[in-house]
């Protein structure tokens, strides 16, 4: 029995010694150097932070504008936005004044001047209808003197017509003393039916069958070219 007990105690001691040896082999040595493998030659390192190595874009900052646009215009529109009504009133004796005068050039000519004395614009239609003294037929009108547009007279403005008194070959010539002026309507047919103007001619006015009158012109020099 004593031998058996001694043998059992010996076996127990051996088992305890084996367990302690196993536990000591599992513990790492804190003083041992790191055994991590070195980088392979030529290998490219990837940064741990994920950066590409290029600096981040830094866009230029545009300073906020501090100027203020100011409207310096001071004008104000006064137009009504509509075209003025066309003038249709004829220039007649009631809203005009007609005068007759001699001119130095061209020779054998007189000048008629028609002035708007009214408060509204009027149109000097076509040519004046003339009769010397008590003539039955009106004086011939020079068709080649027709203007491109009707002459419109604002209050105070004037139109002009020239009168040829005689030609190179004088027939039925005589000295005239008075001139009757009728006004043409827009249609150009006949007269307006208003009272005519009767004018006294310059002394010694000599006329013949070549007498003629031009259309109303807006410019005196234009009238005297006929």
Short mmCIF file of N, CA and C in Angstrom, two decimals, residues 62-186:
data_model
loop_
_atom_site.label_atom_id
_atom_site.label_comp_id
_atom_site.label_asym_id
_atom_site.label_seq_id
_atom_site.Cartn_x
_atom_site.Cartn_y
_atom_site.Cartn_z
N UNK A 62 -14.29 84.93 -56.11
CA UNK A 62 -14.64 86.20 -56.74
C UNK A 62 -15.24 87.12 -55.70
N UNK A 63 -14.62 88.26 -55.50
CA UNK A 63 -15.17 89.16 -54.46
C UNK A 63 -16.57 89.62 -54.82
N UNK A 64 -17.39 89.71 -53.85
CA UNK A 64 -18.77 90.15 -54.08
C UNK A 64 -18.77 91.60 -54.54
N UNK A 65 -19.59 91.89 -55.58
CA UNK A 65 -19.66 93.26 -56.09
C UNK A 65 -20.27 94.21 -55.06
N UNK A 66 -19.65 95.36 -54.99
CA UNK A 66 -20.17 96.34 -54.05
C UNK A 66 -20.78 97.55 -54.73
N UNK A 67 -20.60 97.65 -56.12
CA UNK A 67 -21.15 98.81 -56.82
C UNK A 67 -22.65 98.68 -57.03
N UNK A 68 -23.32 99.79 -57.12
CA UNK A 68 -24.77 99.81 -57.36
C UNK A 68 -25.03 100.58 -58.65
N UNK A 69 -25.81 99.94 -59.56
CA UNK A 69 -26.16 100.62 -60.81
C UNK A 69 -27.18 101.70 -60.52
N UNK A 70 -26.94 102.87 -61.11
CA UNK A 70 -27.86 103.98 -60.87
C UNK A 70 -28.40 104.49 -62.18
N UNK A 71 -29.68 104.74 -62.26
CA UNK A 71 -30.32 105.30 -63.45
C UNK A 71 -30.28 106.81 -63.34
N UNK A 72 -29.50 107.43 -64.25
CA UNK A 72 -29.35 108.88 -64.17
C UNK A 72 -30.22 109.60 -65.18
N UNK A 73 -31.01 108.86 -65.95
CA UNK A 73 -31.86 109.52 -66.94
C UNK A 73 -32.93 110.38 -66.27
N UNK A 74 -33.15 111.56 -66.84
CA UNK A 74 -34.15 112.46 -66.28
C UNK A 74 -35.24 112.81 -67.26
N UNK A 75 -35.12 112.31 -68.51
CA UNK A 75 -36.12 112.66 -69.52
C UNK A 75 -37.44 111.96 -69.24
N UNK A 76 -38.50 112.55 -69.73
CA UNK A 76 -39.82 111.96 -69.59
C UNK A 76 -40.54 112.06 -70.91
N UNK A 77 -41.14 110.96 -71.34
CA UNK A 77 -41.85 110.95 -72.62
C UNK A 77 -43.17 111.70 -72.53
N UNK A 78 -43.45 112.47 -73.60
CA UNK A 78 -44.71 113.20 -73.63
C UNK A 78 -45.57 112.82 -74.82
N UNK A 79 -45.07 111.89 -75.67
CA UNK A 79 -45.83 111.51 -76.84
C UNK A 79 -47.05 110.68 -76.47
N UNK A 80 -48.06 110.78 -77.31
CA UNK A 80 -49.29 110.05 -77.05
C UNK A 80 -49.24 108.65 -77.63
N UNK A 81 -48.22 108.37 -78.50
CA UNK A 81 -48.11 107.05 -79.08
C UNK A 81 -48.99 106.83 -80.29
N UNK A 82 -49.69 107.84 -80.75
CA UNK A 82 -50.58 107.71 -81.90
C UNK A 82 -50.16 108.72 -82.97
N UNK A 83 -50.35 108.34 -84.22
CA UNK A 83 -50.02 109.24 -85.32
C UNK A 83 -51.03 110.37 -85.39
N UNK A 84 -50.58 111.59 -85.77
CA UNK A 84 -51.51 112.70 -85.89
C UNK A 84 -52.50 112.46 -87.02
N UNK A 85 -53.67 113.01 -86.88
CA UNK A 85 -54.70 112.85 -87.91
C UNK A 85 -54.25 113.54 -89.19
N UNK A 86 -54.52 112.94 -90.35
CA UNK A 86 -54.12 113.58 -91.61
C UNK A 86 -54.88 114.88 -91.83
N UNK A 87 -54.20 115.82 -92.52
CA UNK A 87 -54.82 117.11 -92.82
C UNK A 87 -55.68 116.95 -94.07
N UNK A 88 -56.94 117.35 -93.98
CA UNK A 88 -57.85 117.28 -95.13
C UNK A 88 -58.50 118.62 -95.45
N UNK A 89 -58.24 119.62 -94.61
CA UNK A 89 -58.85 120.94 -94.82
C UNK A 89 -58.14 121.65 -95.97
N UNK A 90 -58.92 122.19 -96.90
CA UNK A 90 -58.35 122.92 -98.04
C UNK A 90 -58.03 124.35 -97.63
N UNK A 91 -56.95 124.87 -98.20
CA UNK A 91 -56.65 126.28 -98.02
C UNK A 91 -57.57 127.10 -98.94
N UNK A 92 -58.36 127.96 -98.35
CA UNK A 92 -59.32 128.78 -99.10
C UNK A 92 -59.23 130.22 -98.61
N UNK A 93 -60.08 131.07 -99.15
CA UNK A 93 -60.03 132.48 -98.78
C UNK A 93 -60.27 132.76 -97.32
N UNK A 94 -61.10 131.92 -96.66
CA UNK A 94 -61.44 132.15 -95.26
C UNK A 94 -60.29 131.88 -94.29
N UNK A 95 -59.35 131.02 -94.63
CA UNK A 95 -58.27 130.69 -93.70
C UNK A 95 -56.89 131.06 -94.24
N UNK A 96 -56.84 131.86 -95.32
CA UNK A 96 -55.55 132.27 -95.90
C UNK A 96 -55.58 133.73 -96.34
N UNK A 97 -54.40 134.19 -96.70
CA UNK A 97 -54.26 135.51 -97.34
C UNK A 97 -53.40 135.33 -98.58
N UNK A 98 -53.86 135.88 -99.71
CA UNK A 98 -53.14 135.76 -100.98
C UNK A 98 -52.64 137.13 -101.40
N UNK A 99 -51.37 137.18 -101.83
CA UNK A 99 -50.80 138.42 -102.35
C UNK A 99 -50.14 138.15 -103.70
N UNK A 100 -50.02 139.16 -104.52
CA UNK A 100 -49.35 139.05 -105.81
C UNK A 100 -48.27 140.12 -105.88
N UNK A 101 -47.11 139.76 -106.42
CA UNK A 101 -45.98 140.70 -106.46
C UNK A 101 -45.16 140.48 -107.73
N UNK A 102 -44.45 141.54 -108.14
CA UNK A 102 -43.53 141.44 -109.26
C UNK A 102 -42.20 140.83 -108.80
N UNK A 103 -41.51 140.20 -109.76
CA UNK A 103 -40.18 139.66 -109.48
C UNK A 103 -39.25 140.12 -110.59
N UNK A 104 -37.97 140.25 -110.24
CA UNK A 104 -37.00 140.69 -111.25
C UNK A 104 -36.54 139.55 -112.15
N UNK A 105 -36.54 138.34 -111.60
CA UNK A 105 -36.17 137.15 -112.34
C UNK A 105 -37.12 136.02 -111.96
N UNK A 106 -37.57 135.28 -112.95
CA UNK A 106 -37.42 135.49 -114.40
C UNK A 106 -38.32 136.64 -114.89
N UNK A 107 -38.02 137.11 -116.06
CA UNK A 107 -38.80 138.24 -116.59
C UNK A 107 -40.19 137.77 -116.99
N UNK A 108 -41.12 138.71 -117.07
CA UNK A 108 -42.50 138.44 -117.46
C UNK A 108 -43.18 137.45 -116.50
N UNK A 109 -42.83 137.54 -115.21
CA UNK A 109 -43.42 136.66 -114.19
C UNK A 109 -43.98 137.50 -113.04
N UNK A 110 -45.00 136.93 -112.42
CA UNK A 110 -45.50 137.42 -111.14
C UNK A 110 -45.44 136.27 -110.14
N UNK A 111 -45.45 136.60 -108.86
CA UNK A 111 -45.40 135.58 -107.81
C UNK A 111 -46.63 135.70 -106.93
N UNK A 112 -47.34 134.57 -106.79
CA UNK A 112 -48.47 134.49 -105.85
C UNK A 112 -47.97 133.87 -104.56
N UNK A 113 -48.36 134.47 -103.43
CA UNK A 113 -48.01 133.94 -102.11
C UNK A 113 -49.29 133.66 -101.34
N UNK A 114 -49.42 132.42 -100.86
CA UNK A 114 -50.59 131.98 -100.10
C UNK A 114 -50.14 131.69 -98.67
N UNK A 115 -50.65 132.44 -97.68
CA UNK A 115 -50.25 132.29 -96.28
C UNK A 115 -51.42 131.82 -95.43
N UNK A 116 -51.17 130.79 -94.63
CA UNK A 116 -52.21 130.26 -93.74
C UNK A 116 -52.38 131.21 -92.57
N UNK A 117 -53.55 131.85 -92.48
CA UNK A 117 -53.85 132.77 -91.38
C UNK A 117 -54.79 132.15 -90.36
N UNK A 118 -55.12 130.88 -90.53
CA UNK A 118 -56.02 130.20 -89.60
C UNK A 118 -55.29 129.61 -88.41
N UNK A 119 -56.02 128.84 -87.63
CA UNK A 119 -55.46 128.21 -86.42
C UNK A 119 -55.13 126.74 -86.63
N UNK A 120 -55.46 126.21 -87.81
CA UNK A 120 -55.20 124.81 -88.12
C UNK A 120 -54.49 124.70 -89.46
N UNK A 121 -53.82 123.57 -89.66
CA UNK A 121 -53.14 123.33 -90.92
C UNK A 121 -54.15 123.15 -92.05
N UNK A 122 -53.71 123.52 -93.25
CA UNK A 122 -54.56 123.34 -94.43
C UNK A 122 -53.70 122.91 -95.61
N UNK A 123 -54.32 122.35 -96.63
CA UNK A 123 -53.62 121.87 -97.81
C UNK A 123 -53.86 122.82 -98.98
N UNK A 124 -52.77 123.21 -99.63
CA UNK A 124 -52.86 124.01 -100.85
C UNK A 124 -52.94 123.03 -102.02
N UNK A 125 -54.17 122.64 -102.37
CA UNK A 125 -54.37 121.62 -103.39
C UNK A 125 -54.11 122.16 -104.79
N UNK A 126 -53.40 121.33 -105.58
CA UNK A 126 -53.23 121.58 -107.01
C UNK A 126 -52.67 122.98 -107.30
N UNK A 127 -53.31 123.70 -108.21
CA UNK A 127 -52.85 125.04 -108.61
C UNK A 127 -53.97 126.05 -108.39
N UNK A 128 -53.62 127.31 -108.20
CA UNK A 128 -54.67 128.33 -108.09
C UNK A 128 -55.41 128.48 -109.43
N UNK A 129 -56.68 128.74 -109.35
CA UNK A 129 -57.51 128.94 -110.55
C UNK A 129 -57.63 130.45 -110.76
N UNK A 130 -57.03 130.94 -111.87
CA UNK A 130 -56.90 132.38 -112.08
C UNK A 130 -57.78 132.87 -113.24
N UNK A 131 -58.22 134.09 -113.07
CA UNK A 131 -58.89 134.82 -114.16
C UNK A 131 -58.42 136.27 -114.12
N UNK A 132 -57.88 136.73 -115.23
CA UNK A 132 -57.47 138.13 -115.34
C UNK A 132 -58.66 138.98 -115.77
N UNK A 133 -58.88 140.03 -115.06
CA UNK A 133 -59.99 140.94 -115.35
C UNK A 133 -61.29 140.15 -115.44
N UNK A 134 -61.99 140.27 -116.57
CA UNK A 134 -63.28 139.60 -116.72
C UNK A 134 -63.21 138.40 -117.68
N UNK A 135 -62.06 137.75 -117.73
CA UNK A 135 -61.90 136.61 -118.63
C UNK A 135 -62.87 135.51 -118.26
N UNK A 136 -63.41 134.84 -119.28
CA UNK A 136 -64.36 133.76 -119.08
C UNK A 136 -63.66 132.43 -118.76
N UNK A 137 -62.51 132.20 -119.38
CA UNK A 137 -61.78 130.95 -119.17
C UNK A 137 -60.67 131.14 -118.15
N UNK A 138 -60.42 130.13 -117.34
CA UNK A 138 -59.31 130.24 -116.38
C UNK A 138 -57.96 130.19 -117.09
N UNK A 139 -56.95 130.69 -116.44
CA UNK A 139 -55.59 130.70 -116.98
C UNK A 139 -55.05 129.27 -117.01
N UNK A 140 -54.29 128.96 -118.04
CA UNK A 140 -53.72 127.62 -118.21
C UNK A 140 -52.81 127.26 -117.03
N UNK A 141 -52.84 125.98 -116.66
CA UNK A 141 -51.99 125.47 -115.57
C UNK A 141 -50.83 124.70 -116.18
N UNK A 142 -49.62 124.92 -115.69
CA UNK A 142 -48.43 124.21 -116.16
C UNK A 142 -48.36 122.83 -115.49
N UNK A 143 -48.71 121.80 -116.26
CA UNK A 143 -48.78 120.45 -115.69
C UNK A 143 -47.42 119.93 -115.21
N UNK A 144 -46.33 120.40 -115.85
CA UNK A 144 -45.01 119.90 -115.46
C UNK A 144 -44.53 120.47 -114.13
N UNK A 145 -45.31 121.34 -113.52
CA UNK A 145 -44.92 121.92 -112.23
C UNK A 145 -45.56 121.19 -111.04
N UNK A 146 -46.23 120.08 -111.31
CA UNK A 146 -46.90 119.35 -110.23
C UNK A 146 -45.88 118.85 -109.21
N UNK A 147 -46.02 119.17 -107.92
CA UNK A 147 -45.07 118.68 -106.90
C UNK A 147 -45.30 117.20 -106.61
N UNK A 148 -44.33 116.61 -105.91
CA UNK A 148 -44.46 115.19 -105.57
C UNK A 148 -45.51 114.94 -104.51
N UNK A 149 -45.79 115.93 -103.71
CA UNK A 149 -46.78 115.77 -102.64
C UNK A 149 -47.56 117.07 -102.48
N UNK A 150 -48.74 116.95 -101.91
CA UNK A 150 -49.55 118.13 -101.64
C UNK A 150 -48.84 119.02 -100.63
N UNK A 151 -48.89 120.32 -100.85
CA UNK A 151 -48.25 121.27 -99.94
C UNK A 151 -49.19 121.52 -98.76
N UNK A 152 -48.72 121.17 -97.56
CA UNK A 152 -49.50 121.39 -96.34
C UNK A 152 -48.92 122.57 -95.59
N UNK A 153 -49.79 123.48 -95.20
CA UNK A 153 -49.35 124.70 -94.51
C UNK A 153 -49.83 124.70 -93.07
N UNK A 154 -48.87 124.76 -92.14
CA UNK A 154 -49.21 124.99 -90.75
C UNK A 154 -49.56 126.47 -90.60
N UNK A 155 -50.22 126.85 -89.52
CA UNK A 155 -50.52 128.28 -89.32
C UNK A 155 -49.27 129.14 -89.44
N UNK A 156 -49.35 130.18 -90.30
CA UNK A 156 -48.22 131.07 -90.51
C UNK A 156 -47.33 130.70 -91.67
N UNK A 157 -47.42 129.49 -92.19
CA UNK A 157 -46.59 129.07 -93.31
C UNK A 157 -47.19 129.51 -94.64
N UNK A 158 -46.35 129.51 -95.70
CA UNK A 158 -46.78 130.01 -97.01
C UNK A 158 -46.46 129.02 -98.12
N UNK A 159 -47.26 129.09 -99.18
CA UNK A 159 -47.02 128.36 -100.42
C UNK A 159 -46.90 129.39 -101.54
N UNK A 160 -46.30 128.96 -102.68
CA UNK A 160 -46.00 129.91 -103.74
C UNK A 160 -46.38 129.32 -105.10
N UNK A 161 -46.79 130.20 -105.99
CA UNK A 161 -47.06 129.82 -107.38
C UNK A 161 -46.59 130.96 -108.29
N UNK A 162 -45.99 130.59 -109.40
CA UNK A 162 -45.50 131.61 -110.35
C UNK A 162 -46.49 131.75 -111.51
N UNK A 163 -46.54 132.96 -112.06
CA UNK A 163 -47.43 133.26 -113.18
C UNK A 163 -46.58 133.75 -114.35
N UNK A 164 -46.67 133.04 -115.46
CA UNK A 164 -46.05 133.53 -116.69
C UNK A 164 -47.05 134.49 -117.34
N UNK A 165 -46.61 135.68 -117.64
CA UNK A 165 -47.53 136.69 -118.19
C UNK A 165 -47.63 136.64 -119.71
N UNK A 166 -46.51 136.42 -120.36
CA UNK A 166 -46.52 136.45 -121.84
C UNK A 166 -45.40 135.61 -122.38
N UNK A 167 -45.51 135.27 -123.67
CA UNK A 167 -44.48 134.46 -124.30
C UNK A 167 -43.76 135.22 -125.39
N UNK A 168 -42.97 134.46 -126.16
CA UNK A 168 -42.19 135.09 -127.24
C UNK A 168 -43.10 135.64 -128.34
N UNK A 169 -44.14 134.90 -128.64
CA UNK A 169 -45.08 135.36 -129.67
C UNK A 169 -46.32 135.88 -128.98
N UNK A 170 -46.49 137.16 -129.02
CA UNK A 170 -47.59 137.79 -128.29
C UNK A 170 -48.83 137.84 -129.18
N UNK A 171 -49.90 137.24 -128.68
CA UNK A 171 -51.19 137.29 -129.37
C UNK A 171 -52.26 137.71 -128.38
N UNK A 172 -53.09 138.60 -128.82
CA UNK A 172 -54.20 139.09 -127.98
C UNK A 172 -53.67 139.65 -126.67
N UNK A 173 -52.57 140.34 -126.75
CA UNK A 173 -52.01 140.92 -125.54
C UNK A 173 -52.74 142.17 -125.10
N UNK A 174 -52.74 142.37 -123.79
CA UNK A 174 -53.35 143.57 -123.24
C UNK A 174 -52.87 143.78 -121.81
N UNK A 175 -53.13 144.95 -121.31
CA UNK A 175 -52.76 145.27 -119.93
C UNK A 175 -53.92 144.89 -119.01
N UNK A 176 -53.60 144.08 -118.00
CA UNK A 176 -54.62 143.64 -117.05
C UNK A 176 -54.49 144.43 -115.76
N UNK A 177 -55.63 144.59 -115.09
CA UNK A 177 -55.66 145.38 -113.86
C UNK A 177 -56.03 144.56 -112.61
N UNK A 178 -56.77 143.48 -112.80
CA UNK A 178 -57.25 142.72 -111.64
C UNK A 178 -57.03 141.22 -111.86
N UNK A 179 -56.92 140.51 -110.76
CA UNK A 179 -56.73 139.06 -110.81
C UNK A 179 -57.65 138.40 -109.79
N UNK A 180 -58.46 137.48 -110.27
CA UNK A 180 -59.34 136.72 -109.38
C UNK A 180 -58.74 135.34 -109.13
N UNK A 181 -58.66 134.96 -107.83
CA UNK A 181 -58.02 133.69 -107.44
C UNK A 181 -59.07 132.78 -106.81
N UNK A 182 -59.32 131.65 -107.47
CA UNK A 182 -60.17 130.59 -106.91
C UNK A 182 -59.28 129.47 -106.36
N UNK A 183 -59.84 128.66 -105.48
CA UNK A 183 -59.07 127.60 -104.82
C UNK A 183 -59.58 126.23 -105.24
N UNK A 184 -58.66 125.33 -105.54
CA UNK A 184 -59.02 123.99 -106.00
C UNK A 184 -59.32 123.07 -104.82
N UNK A 185 -60.26 122.15 -104.98
CA UNK A 185 -60.52 121.17 -103.93
C UNK A 185 -59.53 120.01 -104.02
N UNK A 186 -59.68 119.06 -103.12
CA UNK A 186 -58.78 117.91 -103.10
C UNK A 186 -58.87 117.11 -104.40
#
